[in-house]
Structure formats: C-alpha cells, structure tokens
Amino acid sequence: DRAAQSDEVALGNLVQHPAITGGPAVPVVIAMSDGGTRVGSLGALVPIARFRRILVTPDIERSEWVTLLDGTRRIVATSVDHERREGLTVPESLGPPPGMAHGTLSGALLNGTRARISFARLPQSPSWTVGIATPEAVYRAGRLRRWLLFAPGPLASITLGLLGGFALARHLARSVDRVVAGAEAVSAGRPWPAAKPGTGTRIAEFLRLEKAVQRSQEQLLAEAKAAERREALIHSVTESTTYAVFVKDREGRYQLVNRAAAAGLGRPPEAIIGRTDAELLPAAAPSFSASDRQVLATEQATMFEVQVTDTAGAQRIWQSVKEPWRDPRTGVVLGVCGLARDVTDERAAEARLRETEQALQTLARRATINAMASGMAHELSQPLTAAANYLQVAATLAARDGSANAAALRLGQEQVQRVGEILRQIRQFLRRGDTERQRSVIPELVQDAMHLALGGFDTRLPRVDFQAEPGLPMQLVNPVQIQQVVMNLVRNACEAVAELPPGTQGRLSVRVAGLEDGGVSVTVEDNGPGMPEEILATLFEPFRSTKPHGSGIGLAICRTIVESHGGRITVAPAEGGGTRVRFTLAGAGQAMAGAAR
C-alpha cells in the first residue's frame, strides 16, 4: 500500500522466511504502472546479511556501532555482534521518538553499555531508522578533547553522526531507486535504463536484484512472444474451421467464440462474449443449459443434438460435443468448452435417402406383385374358359330338355365370362397397355358392382341406401375398372360395419352425383368404427392396410385407376362416426387426357 501511495520503493518490516532466504529477510516492494495506471507491484525478499554489508563502511569508527531498525524497532542489521542481535527488538528508550526525522538520545544498549545515539529516518521508508551509537566513555573523552581543541566538539560529533546516517540512507536509496526505475521500465515495456553518471557506489545486492529483474524481463518478453504465437495459431485454427468453437464459464456466459459460432448465434463475437444463451437464443436456452449442466455434473465429454429456431425463424439441427473446461494447473472445472456443427442439411439428405430407399423397395415389391398377378391371370384364364364352355353346353342341354335350371346356367356362364374379362383387363393394366374405354352410364355400373360385392359378402349385411342424380351424362370409362373400384370400396365398408357391436344396425350409403365440369362423383359412406387421422393420411399408399391379413394394395390400385381416368379419390371421417370415401371421374375431354397420361 505504501509503495502504491508514494509511487516509490517501500521497505517492509522484518519477516522470517527460511524456506526462501534461509533466515530473516526484508521485503522490498516497488509499485509498477503502465501509462499512469497501476498494474501491480514488483517485490523481493532481501536477506538481512546483505544489509549488514552496507553498514560496514570506512566512514564509521570501530568504536561506533551502526544499527538499522525496521518499523517495529527490530534490528535488521548491525555492524557488530550481528549474529546475536539481528532480529531483536530494542527498547522504546533506544528508538526514535514519534514524529522526529533525526536527532540524538542517550540510553543503555542491549549489552548494558551507556551510549549516545544519533539517528535519522530513511527517506524511502520513514518508519525505518539508521542509528550510530557511541559509548558514553568514548563520547566524553572525545568531547573533552574536542572541547579543548575546538569548543563546538559535541555539536560536531552529533553532526557527523547525523551526516553518516543520512549518507547511509542515501546510499541505500540510490540503489533502490535504480531498481524502481528499472521495474517501472519493465512494466511499461521499455528497456532497462542506463546508469546515470555520478550515481555513486553500487550495492552488490541491488545489482543482483537488477540483473534478476532484467532476466525476468527477458523471460517475460520471450513468454509473451510465445504466447502471441500460440494465440495466433489458435485463432487461425478456430477461425479456419467450419465447426462452431465456444467456451462458457460455469454461469453459462460465453468466454470465447469463433466466427462459425458467432454466425450460428446470429451476432458478432463482441456482442456474444459475456452473455448467456438465455440472452442470445431464449427458445433454445433450456436445451443448451441442460446439456451444460450435465457436462458440469458428470465432468465427462458428451455429444448432444438439439433442434433450435435461429434468429431468422428457421428450424435448424445442431450437433455438439461438450466437455469440461479445466484450469491447466489445478484441474478445477471452470466451465464448458465444445465444438458444434449445423447438421440440418445432412439430416434432410438422410431423410431423402430413406424415402428413396423406401420408394425403391416399394417399386421392387410392386414389380414382384405385378409379375405374380400377371402370371395368375394368365393361369386362371384357361380354366375359366373351360368352365364357361362347360356351362354353355349345360345351358344348351337344359334348354332342350326344358329344365328350369337353364336360366341359372346362363347367368353362371355370364359371370364366368365376366371374371375372364376382369382378368384380361388386369393383365392389360399390369402390362401398362391402353385399356379399352367406352361411354357408360355410371349409376348402372355402380349398382351392378354393389350387387356383386354384397352377393359375395358372407357376414351380416348392412342396410344399403343407393342414390343417383337423374340425367347424369355418360362417361368415357373402362367399365370393368370402375366396377373394380366400387366393389373394393363397398366390401371395405361392409367389413367395417361388421365390427360394430351386436345389436347395432350397420348402414351403407352410396351416392352418385354430377360435377360442374361434366364429370361425376361416387361417394361410399358407412357408420363403422372409423379410422384414426394418422391412418387416413396414408390409407392409399401401397402396402398400408388396416386389416390383419390385408395386402395393402387394394386401395392403391383404386387410386391408380381413378387417377388414370382424370379423377381423384379422398377419404375422410363421416358425420356421426364411420368413414366416407369419395372418388371423381372427369368429363370426356379430361378423361381422354388422363388416359393419355
């Protein structure tokens, strides 16, 4: 404190420090400033043996004792009997009175000898005192001799003692002043000052202190240059990488960010340092803070992946590796450091790759099913043709005999022929050839398909309601394919109402209506248990089925047929429960365009 207040060297009171100096020592402290700003201090522990050498000078007679006292009146150094006296405390009677800068006094020394003591306080440390003690016998003999020769003898003796004290103090102060000047130069980054002419004798102890400070300066400069090189290398590496590099303290305040991290946070680096995630990205702060706390708690490196909303409102996915930031000397965890990167594009590419793989798998399964279906249609067509021929022969024979079964046999022959036609159409459809279309009355096609679907349904039938607007225009369609769609939808509706609790009446509604573009719409609605929204959204995708043993291709084929006719098929929950499926058929012109596609 004294060094900082006085802007000069300050001497501390005697301390015991055998580990460093081997015995008692004196602290010497020099305040250091940089451009007028106090930046610290430079200190040294000087063994008292070095002060002892200063007191042994030719200017002091052997009969006189020189003693250096610190601020607590302890003997720092003495010219005689130093091994026993250094470190001892002198009585108040031998110490200088408070407030006096110099003077003389009489008293008994530590060995009991009466003496006259001339003292002067050190200018650089007013609490310290240098004194010259003259035994009373020597003092009186000298006074008598000087009185005979020169009357003011006593005054001369006192004056010489004071001058000796002042000389010794200045001798010590000059050496300390040079160290102070050198320390100030080091702290300000200037070279060590050259010695001024006429500065007098140099003290070896302070010369060594000067050299030590100079060596420290050189070492500090070398370390500073090495630190600058390391800092430049670290800065070059962190700024060159595309990874976001960051360091946060235990309170979550950023201590370091590179350019990539600053870009991710949407602010310049100077606006990030010292701030927390809660201040920079409030929406993502809970996720970031939770991962920081986990790393601090476990003190282990951990990988995290979080989705955040950036400053532009876009959703981004960040993957980061965080680990404890430790003090290199003590190992104490100071915070969290880590690397992070934006993996949004990678995750999107991975999702597209998965979708492509699924699409390829679907295409492969479709190709397999197409091949199987084509083979089955081909194999079934021959026995169906033979069955149709046998039925025709049976019907002819029954007609000749006048049997009542002739009509039933003709109906059976027609249905077998109908199945053969369906198989032919399927084979043609699987080969992606053009299907034959003709102008047809849609309500009649729908009603026939309903009867076929209900006739083959072997569980309890729902109550059926069929409605068709009168005067609907004929549509250019493939009749077999349209009836295939209606049969599939009606059978699905019948299976849905079959799941209703016993005693609940199932209802099936089929409506045919006209459209503004000249097309028609067909709606099939049931009052079954219905389906969840997530199932409705993917109902027409291939191999998606709600049935335990369903193949998942029926509705996908329906959608393909409807879209080939220029229409659309949709599904939605029905009012009061159940499911409503609606498909449209475009007018003649649009239907031809759909067929061309």
XYZ file of C-alpha atoms in Angstrom:
597
model
C 0.000 0.000 0.000
C 2.804 2.428 0.834
C 4.523 1.696 -2.464
C 1.309 2.357 -4.391
C 0.530 5.559 -2.474
C 4.007 7.056 -2.580
C 4.863 5.796 -6.085
C 8.300 4.873 -4.637
C 10.042 1.892 -3.102
C 8.753 0.705 0.265
C 10.581 -1.439 2.806
C 8.545 -3.897 4.849
C 9.234 -4.950 8.389
C 11.483 -7.908 9.121
C 9.999 -11.338 8.295
C 11.109 -14.902 8.963
C 11.326 -16.829 5.678
C 13.926 -19.626 5.972
C 12.418 -21.558 3.023
C 13.461 -18.830 0.555
C 16.163 -16.709 2.119
C 17.480 -19.119 4.740
C 16.633 -16.771 7.587
C 15.189 -13.339 8.364
C 14.630 -11.131 5.346
C 13.347 -7.701 4.390
C 10.524 -7.272 1.832
C 11.308 -4.633 -0.811
C 8.234 -3.636 -2.865
C 8.148 -1.402 -5.938
C 4.894 -0.138 -7.433
C 4.504 -0.741 -11.204
C 2.387 1.350 -13.554
C 1.573 1.375 -17.245
C 0.779 4.730 -18.761
C -0.142 6.164 -15.373
C -2.366 3.170 -14.488
C -1.340 0.988 -11.567
C -0.918 -2.561 -12.860
C 0.812 -4.339 -9.970
C 3.985 -4.451 -7.959
C 7.439 -5.981 -8.017
C 8.772 -7.444 -4.792
C 11.906 -9.083 -3.461
C 12.949 -10.640 -0.164
C 16.441 -9.376 0.702
C 18.328 -11.398 3.375
C 19.455 -9.221 6.265
C 23.057 -10.358 5.724
C 23.129 -8.132 2.649
C 22.054 -5.111 4.679
C 24.806 -5.917 7.161
C 27.460 -5.405 4.477
C 26.124 -1.933 3.785
C 26.757 -0.884 7.403
C 30.404 -1.817 7.364
C 31.894 1.334 5.808
C 35.264 3.118 6.296
C 33.416 6.229 7.429
C 32.406 4.613 10.711
C 34.929 4.285 13.522
C 35.409 0.941 15.196
C 34.239 2.300 18.495
C 30.878 3.210 16.991
C 28.072 0.788 16.232
C 25.737 1.235 13.269
C 22.231 -0.272 13.542
C 19.337 -0.421 11.073
C 15.836 -0.717 12.666
C 12.555 -1.547 10.878
C 9.162 -0.020 11.717
C 8.686 -2.300 14.731
C 12.107 -1.356 16.270
C 13.575 -4.747 15.395
C 17.221 -4.840 14.427
C 17.530 -5.544 10.714
C 21.313 -5.221 10.619
C 24.120 -4.125 12.910
C 27.824 -3.587 12.332
C 28.881 -5.577 15.408
C 27.711 -8.685 17.174
C 25.121 -9.189 14.442
C 24.622 -12.916 14.970
C 23.130 -12.335 18.426
C 21.418 -9.023 17.930
C 19.781 -9.107 14.495
C 16.055 -9.721 14.805
C 15.851 -8.485 18.412
C 13.584 -5.610 19.410
C 15.212 -2.559 21.016
C 13.513 -0.800 23.960
C 11.435 2.281 23.297
C 14.092 4.339 25.019
C 16.550 3.486 22.234
C 14.105 4.053 19.414
C 13.481 7.418 17.802
C 10.622 9.433 19.314
C 7.469 9.571 17.153
C 7.418 12.430 14.683
C 11.203 13.131 14.787
C 13.059 12.689 11.473
C 16.517 12.849 13.107
C 18.218 13.673 16.419
C 20.222 12.248 19.336
C 19.339 10.442 22.528
C 21.053 8.699 25.453
C 20.339 5.230 26.812
C 21.604 1.789 27.684
C 22.295 -0.543 24.795
C 21.237 -4.199 24.777
C 24.542 -5.199 26.437
C 24.047 -2.613 29.181
C 26.571 -0.096 27.808
C 25.533 3.538 28.129
C 25.798 5.310 24.800
C 24.862 8.388 22.810
C 22.806 7.506 19.679
C 22.479 9.718 16.606
C 19.552 8.635 14.364
C 17.914 9.552 11.070
C 14.836 8.059 9.389
C 15.180 6.656 5.852
C 13.605 8.953 3.252
C 12.254 5.999 1.246
C 10.648 4.377 4.287
C 10.074 6.831 7.154
C 9.300 4.067 9.638
C 12.834 2.709 9.228
C 15.734 4.249 11.166
C 19.532 4.133 10.871
C 21.446 4.931 14.067
C 25.086 5.328 15.119
C 25.772 4.554 18.794
C 28.889 5.943 20.561
C 29.716 4.664 24.095
C 29.469 7.366 26.760
C 33.139 6.955 27.746
C 34.270 7.397 24.161
C 31.799 10.229 23.712
C 33.008 12.069 26.857
C 36.694 11.598 26.008
C 36.086 12.858 22.539
C 34.030 15.742 23.838
C 36.779 16.801 26.329
C 39.422 16.546 23.638
C 37.335 18.423 21.148
C 36.356 20.997 23.779
C 39.983 21.751 24.384
C 40.755 21.919 20.721
C 37.515 23.175 19.370
C 34.656 24.289 21.562
C 31.755 23.058 19.455
C 33.114 19.471 19.627
C 29.932 17.823 20.904
C 27.947 19.510 18.195
C 30.447 18.291 15.595
C 30.159 14.712 16.837
C 26.415 14.809 16.632
C 26.606 16.406 13.230
C 28.968 13.744 11.951
C 26.658 11.027 13.235
C 23.681 12.566 11.508
C 25.607 13.041 8.311
C 26.711 9.409 8.438
C 23.114 8.311 8.887
C 21.932 10.469 6.037
C 24.774 9.226 3.814
C 23.942 5.617 4.569
C 20.256 6.219 3.901
C 21.014 7.960 0.585
C 23.430 5.166 -0.337
C 20.692 2.605 0.170
C 18.050 4.785 -1.505
C 20.103 5.328 -4.684
C 20.383 1.595 -5.265
C 16.710 1.079 -4.589
C 15.810 3.994 -6.861
C 17.604 2.336 -9.745
C 15.686 -0.888 -9.168
C 12.466 1.141 -9.037
C 13.292 2.852 -12.324
C 14.104 -0.474 -13.918
C 10.900 -2.056 -12.628
C 8.852 0.835 -13.961
C 10.554 0.468 -17.331
C 9.803 -3.272 -17.395
C 6.150 -2.737 -16.505
C 5.835 -0.109 -19.248
C 7.549 -2.326 -21.827
C 10.646 -0.104 -22.091
C 14.265 -1.325 -21.984
C 16.246 -1.252 -18.755
C 17.545 2.315 -18.195
C 21.260 3.031 -18.458
C 23.141 4.119 -15.314
C 23.486 7.872 -14.847
C 26.960 9.327 -14.288
C 27.780 10.238 -10.713
C 25.317 7.912 -9.085
C 27.970 6.724 -6.666
C 28.888 3.288 -5.435
C 26.576 0.475 -6.475
C 25.345 -2.031 -3.884
C 26.028 -5.608 -4.940
C 22.754 -6.902 -3.568
C 20.741 -4.457 -5.608
C 22.921 -5.059 -8.640
C 21.947 -8.701 -8.425
C 18.325 -7.645 -7.992
C 18.636 -5.521 -11.133
C 20.020 -8.483 -13.071
C 17.269 -10.724 -11.741
C 14.663 -8.219 -12.865
C 16.360 -7.927 -16.250
C 16.346 -11.715 -16.616
C 12.692 -11.730 -15.618
C 12.041 -9.079 -18.243
C 13.732 -11.150 -20.928
C 11.838 -14.253 -19.838
C 8.558 -12.354 -19.793
C 9.212 -10.959 -23.245
C 10.059 -14.430 -24.566
C 6.946 -15.893 -22.944
C 4.853 -13.017 -24.294
C 6.114 -13.659 -27.825
C 5.491 -17.389 -27.447
C 2.008 -16.659 -26.099
C 1.366 -14.353 -29.065
C 2.427 -17.114 -31.463
C 0.228 -19.655 -29.675
C -2.674 -17.233 -29.651
C -2.214 -16.504 -33.359
C -2.098 -20.238 -34.122
C -5.208 -20.956 -32.031
C -7.016 -18.001 -33.619
C -6.039 -19.195 -37.116
C -7.246 -22.739 -36.428
C -10.534 -21.754 -34.760
C -11.369 -19.204 -37.435
C -10.485 -21.551 -40.317
C -12.703 -24.439 -39.205
C -16.352 -24.666 -40.181
C -17.160 -26.020 -36.723
C -18.518 -23.628 -34.121
C -15.964 -23.348 -31.289
C -17.119 -21.926 -27.952
C -16.138 -21.706 -24.277
C -18.568 -20.872 -21.460
C -17.964 -20.376 -17.741
C -19.938 -22.120 -15.003
C -22.649 -19.416 -15.167
C -23.113 -20.122 -18.885
C -21.511 -16.873 -20.073
C -19.564 -17.115 -23.309
C -15.836 -16.505 -22.901
C -14.744 -17.395 -26.447
C -16.499 -17.889 -29.791
C -15.109 -18.236 -33.288
C -16.612 -16.893 -36.487
C -18.722 -20.009 -37.127
C -20.194 -19.896 -33.606
C -20.965 -16.200 -33.955
C -22.728 -16.865 -37.274
C -24.783 -19.626 -35.669
C -25.842 -17.284 -32.871
C -26.612 -14.531 -35.379
C -24.451 -11.859 -33.728
C -20.887 -10.512 -33.961
C -18.408 -12.016 -31.456
C -18.174 -8.828 -29.395
C -21.946 -8.951 -28.835
C -21.739 -12.558 -27.564
C -18.836 -12.525 -25.099
C -20.119 -12.251 -21.538
C -23.718 -13.110 -22.409
C -25.727 -16.306 -21.867
C -27.887 -18.458 -24.133
C -30.971 -17.083 -22.401
C -29.990 -13.623 -23.642
C -29.000 -14.728 -27.139
C -31.431 -17.577 -28.043
C -34.219 -17.710 -25.438
C -36.095 -20.525 -27.223
C -33.052 -22.829 -27.332
C -31.623 -21.812 -23.948
C -33.308 -24.624 -21.926
C -31.821 -27.334 -24.178
C -28.356 -25.744 -24.200
C -28.365 -25.128 -20.441
C -29.495 -28.690 -19.686
C -26.576 -30.147 -21.671
C -24.148 -27.724 -19.975
C -25.360 -28.804 -16.532
C -24.974 -32.461 -17.466
C -21.349 -31.938 -18.524
C -20.579 -29.972 -15.336
C -22.214 -32.652 -13.186
C -20.554 -35.667 -14.819
C -17.312 -33.911 -15.813
C -17.268 -36.075 -18.939
C -17.396 -35.311 -22.654
C -20.885 -35.817 -24.099
C -22.496 -35.463 -27.555
C -25.811 -33.645 -27.929
C -28.181 -32.927 -30.807
C -30.892 -30.296 -30.459
C -33.318 -28.556 -32.808
C -33.456 -24.782 -32.425
C -35.057 -21.817 -34.135
C -32.447 -19.376 -35.405
C -32.779 -15.590 -35.480
C -34.391 -15.799 -38.948
C -37.120 -18.151 -37.656
C -35.803 -21.238 -39.482
C -35.587 -24.629 -37.784
C -32.001 -25.834 -37.547
C -30.475 -29.003 -36.065
C -27.186 -28.586 -34.187
C -24.906 -31.425 -33.104
C -22.328 -30.545 -30.447
C -19.638 -32.273 -28.406
C -19.136 -30.643 -24.997
C -16.548 -31.389 -22.336
C -15.368 -29.744 -19.115
C -13.119 -26.700 -19.368
C -10.426 -27.170 -16.714
C -7.737 -24.992 -15.174
C -4.451 -26.439 -16.580
C -2.674 -26.019 -13.221
C -5.269 -27.129 -10.672
C -7.631 -29.230 -12.799
C -10.635 -27.350 -11.392
C -13.596 -27.273 -13.799
C -14.088 -23.670 -14.884
C -16.936 -24.219 -17.343
C -17.769 -25.948 -20.618
C -15.997 -25.919 -23.977
C -17.128 -27.591 -27.145
C -17.473 -27.949 -30.878
C -20.790 -27.735 -32.720
C -21.926 -28.010 -36.317
C -25.140 -27.461 -38.228
C -26.383 -30.871 -39.425
C -29.728 -29.674 -40.815
C -28.773 -30.355 -44.437
C -27.272 -33.722 -43.521
C -30.437 -34.804 -41.715
C -32.558 -33.657 -44.676
C -30.308 -35.625 -47.060
C -30.581 -38.684 -44.824
C -34.383 -38.355 -44.811
C -34.430 -38.080 -48.621
C -32.181 -41.127 -48.850
C -34.531 -43.116 -46.611
C -37.521 -42.038 -48.717
C -35.679 -43.057 -51.878
C -34.835 -46.438 -50.384
C -38.463 -46.951 -49.372
C -39.624 -45.928 -52.850
C -37.197 -48.373 -54.452
C -38.374 -51.132 -52.115
C -41.974 -50.307 -52.962
C -41.220 -50.391 -56.681
C -39.493 -53.746 -56.265
C -42.474 -55.148 -54.364
C -44.857 -53.743 -56.967
C -42.855 -55.341 -59.743
C -42.974 -58.665 -57.919
C -46.734 -58.386 -57.361
C -47.256 -57.338 -60.976
C -45.373 -60.389 -62.182
C -47.323 -62.659 -59.817
C -50.665 -61.107 -60.754
C -49.919 -61.329 -64.475
C -48.947 -64.974 -64.106
C -52.049 -65.753 -62.045
C -54.312 -64.002 -64.556
C -52.736 -65.986 -67.356
C -53.048 -69.292 -65.482
C -56.646 -68.638 -64.391
C -57.871 -67.605 -67.823
C -57.624 -71.168 -69.239
C -59.682 -72.972 -66.542
C -62.216 -70.121 -66.600
C -62.555 -70.504 -70.394
C -63.091 -74.233 -69.971
C -65.674 -73.625 -67.218
C -67.504 -71.135 -69.443
C -67.623 -73.703 -72.255
C -68.989 -76.408 -69.953
C -71.643 -74.027 -68.625
C -72.641 -73.131 -72.176
C -73.046 -76.826 -73.060
C -75.033 -77.441 -69.855
C -77.264 -74.462 -70.562
C -77.906 -75.690 -74.125
C -78.794 -79.187 -72.949
C -81.017 -77.820 -70.167
C -82.844 -75.631 -72.700
C -83.532 -78.638 -74.927
C -84.912 -80.624 -72.007
C -86.998 -77.667 -70.873
C -85.276 -77.597 -67.462
C -85.841 -74.638 -65.177
C -82.087 -74.517 -64.462
C -81.300 -73.244 -67.946
C -81.578 -69.572 -66.879
C -79.307 -70.102 -63.834
C -76.764 -71.834 -66.011
C -76.780 -68.916 -68.451
C -76.254 -66.478 -65.560
C -73.354 -68.597 -64.290
C -71.863 -68.600 -67.785
C -72.104 -64.787 -67.948
C -70.359 -64.360 -64.565
C -67.544 -66.699 -65.558
C -67.114 -64.730 -68.749
C -67.153 -61.561 -66.646
C -64.354 -62.891 -64.442
C -62.367 -63.765 -67.541
C -62.841 -60.217 -68.825
C -61.618 -58.819 -65.478
C -58.515 -60.987 -65.645
C -57.894 -59.833 -69.210
C -58.179 -56.217 -68.124
C -55.814 -56.835 -65.198
C -53.219 -58.382 -67.483
C -53.518 -55.447 -69.827
C -53.310 -52.983 -66.924
C -50.206 -54.661 -65.484
C -48.536 -54.510 -68.887
C -49.331 -50.775 -68.800
C -51.089 -51.079 -72.108
C -54.030 -48.916 -73.151
C -57.296 -50.062 -71.601
C -60.444 -50.030 -73.685
C -62.862 -47.301 -72.713
C -66.444 -46.789 -73.724
C -69.296 -44.462 -72.927
C -71.077 -45.859 -69.918
C -73.876 -44.939 -67.548
C -72.063 -44.604 -64.224
C -75.090 -45.254 -61.908
C -75.719 -48.586 -63.662
C -72.044 -49.605 -63.336
C -72.061 -48.660 -59.638
C -75.312 -50.507 -58.922
C -74.113 -53.697 -60.665
C -70.812 -53.572 -58.745
C -72.725 -53.119 -55.469
C -74.793 -56.244 -56.105
C -71.677 -58.263 -56.919
C -69.876 -57.058 -53.771
C -72.871 -57.653 -51.474
C -73.621 -61.036 -53.041
C -70.192 -62.366 -52.115
C -70.266 -60.984 -48.588
C -70.756 -63.860 -46.148
C -71.381 -61.917 -42.894
C -74.326 -59.829 -41.775
C -75.283 -57.264 -44.426
C -75.712 -53.562 -43.681
C -78.769 -51.566 -44.629
C -77.958 -50.177 -48.087
C -79.056 -46.780 -49.392
C -78.319 -46.042 -53.066
C -78.997 -42.621 -54.598
C -78.175 -41.260 -58.082
C -78.961 -37.906 -59.603
C -81.201 -38.236 -62.664
C -79.958 -37.254 -66.109
C -76.250 -37.702 -65.482
C -74.139 -37.653 -68.676
C -72.459 -40.763 -69.903
C -68.750 -41.004 -69.139
C -65.876 -42.394 -71.196
C -64.503 -45.034 -68.822
C -63.317 -48.575 -68.610
C -66.395 -50.264 -67.088
C -64.534 -53.199 -65.563
C -62.003 -50.932 -63.778
C -64.705 -48.610 -62.395
C -66.695 -51.573 -61.109
C -63.478 -52.911 -59.547
C -63.099 -49.639 -57.594
C -66.742 -49.688 -56.438
C -66.578 -53.350 -55.390
C -63.412 -52.704 -53.352
C -64.925 -49.709 -51.565
C -68.252 -51.443 -50.864
C -66.567 -54.548 -49.474
C -64.331 -52.406 -47.229
C -67.439 -50.622 -45.925
C -69.212 -53.928 -45.254
C -66.175 -55.230 -43.348
C -66.098 -52.027 -41.279
C -69.770 -52.229 -40.189
C -69.274 -55.925 -39.379
C -67.048 -54.782 -36.498
C -69.926 -52.918 -34.818
C -71.200 -54.344 -31.509
C -74.047 -56.892 -31.778
C -77.446 -55.248 -31.998
C -76.102 -52.178 -33.815
C -77.512 -51.722 -37.302
C -74.870 -51.189 -39.942
C -75.603 -48.651 -42.683
C -74.051 -48.247 -46.111
C -74.756 -45.250 -48.317
C -73.729 -44.990 -51.985
C -74.403 -41.722 -53.858
C -73.682 -40.760 -57.468
C -73.741 -37.017 -58.278
C -72.754 -34.733 -61.127
C -69.844 -32.257 -61.230
C -69.601 -28.796 -62.762
C -67.037 -29.951 -65.357
C -69.407 -32.610 -66.684
C -67.897 -35.441 -64.641
C -69.460 -37.414 -61.801
C -68.599 -38.263 -58.199
C -69.240 -41.510 -56.335
C -69.405 -41.476 -52.524
C -69.350 -44.609 -50.338
C -70.099 -43.944 -46.651
C -70.500 -46.315 -43.692
C -71.246 -45.989 -39.983
C -68.450 -48.309 -38.855
C -65.891 -47.564 -36.101
C -63.882 -45.267 -38.388
C -60.110 -44.837 -38.569
C -57.591 -42.544 -36.821
C -56.268 -39.466 -38.624
C -52.757 -40.883 -38.956
C -54.122 -43.945 -40.790
C -56.368 -41.860 -43.063
C -53.329 -39.825 -44.178
C -51.549 -42.926 -45.553
C -54.523 -45.111 -46.485
C -53.899 -45.070 -50.257
C -50.145 -45.768 -50.025
C -49.073 -49.216 -51.242
C -48.830 -51.975 -48.638
C -50.652 -49.914 -45.978
C -53.587 -51.926 -44.624
C -55.767 -51.773 -41.509
C -56.735 -55.429 -41.876
C -54.755 -58.122 -40.034
C -54.277 -60.131 -43.229
C -54.637 -57.377 -45.837
C -52.119 -56.942 -48.648
C -52.334 -53.153 -48.694
C -52.639 -52.885 -52.494
C -56.439 -52.737 -52.989
C -56.878 -49.029 -52.298
C -53.582 -48.221 -54.014
C -54.928 -49.868 -57.185
C -58.198 -47.943 -56.775
C -56.308 -44.664 -56.642
C -54.294 -45.592 -59.742
C -57.485 -46.433 -61.691
C -59.271 -43.236 -60.621
C -56.293 -41.013 -61.427
C -55.912 -42.695 -64.841
C -59.493 -41.513 -65.501
C -58.552 -37.928 -64.624
C -60.166 -38.022 -61.190
C -59.224 -38.036 -57.530
C -60.034 -40.256 -54.575
C -60.207 -38.979 -50.982
C -61.109 -40.374 -47.588
C -62.428 -38.564 -44.500
C -64.353 -39.323 -41.284
C -68.110 -39.459 -41.724
C -70.508 -37.382 -39.638
C -71.617 -39.329 -36.582
C -68.813 -41.875 -36.972
C -67.616 -44.099 -39.731
C -65.728 -43.400 -42.948
C -66.549 -41.567 -46.179
C -64.652 -42.371 -49.392
C -65.278 -40.244 -52.476
C -63.860 -40.515 -55.977
C -64.488 -38.441 -59.068
C -64.467 -39.182 -62.777
C -63.554 -36.337 -65.099
C -65.622 -35.319 -68.141
C -64.995 -36.869 -71.545
C -62.212 -34.464 -72.589
C -60.355 -34.679 -69.301
C -60.823 -38.430 -69.155
C -59.074 -38.776 -72.523
C -56.204 -36.650 -71.227
C -55.978 -38.840 -68.122
C -55.884 -41.943 -70.304
C -53.065 -40.431 -72.350
C -51.071 -39.851 -69.187
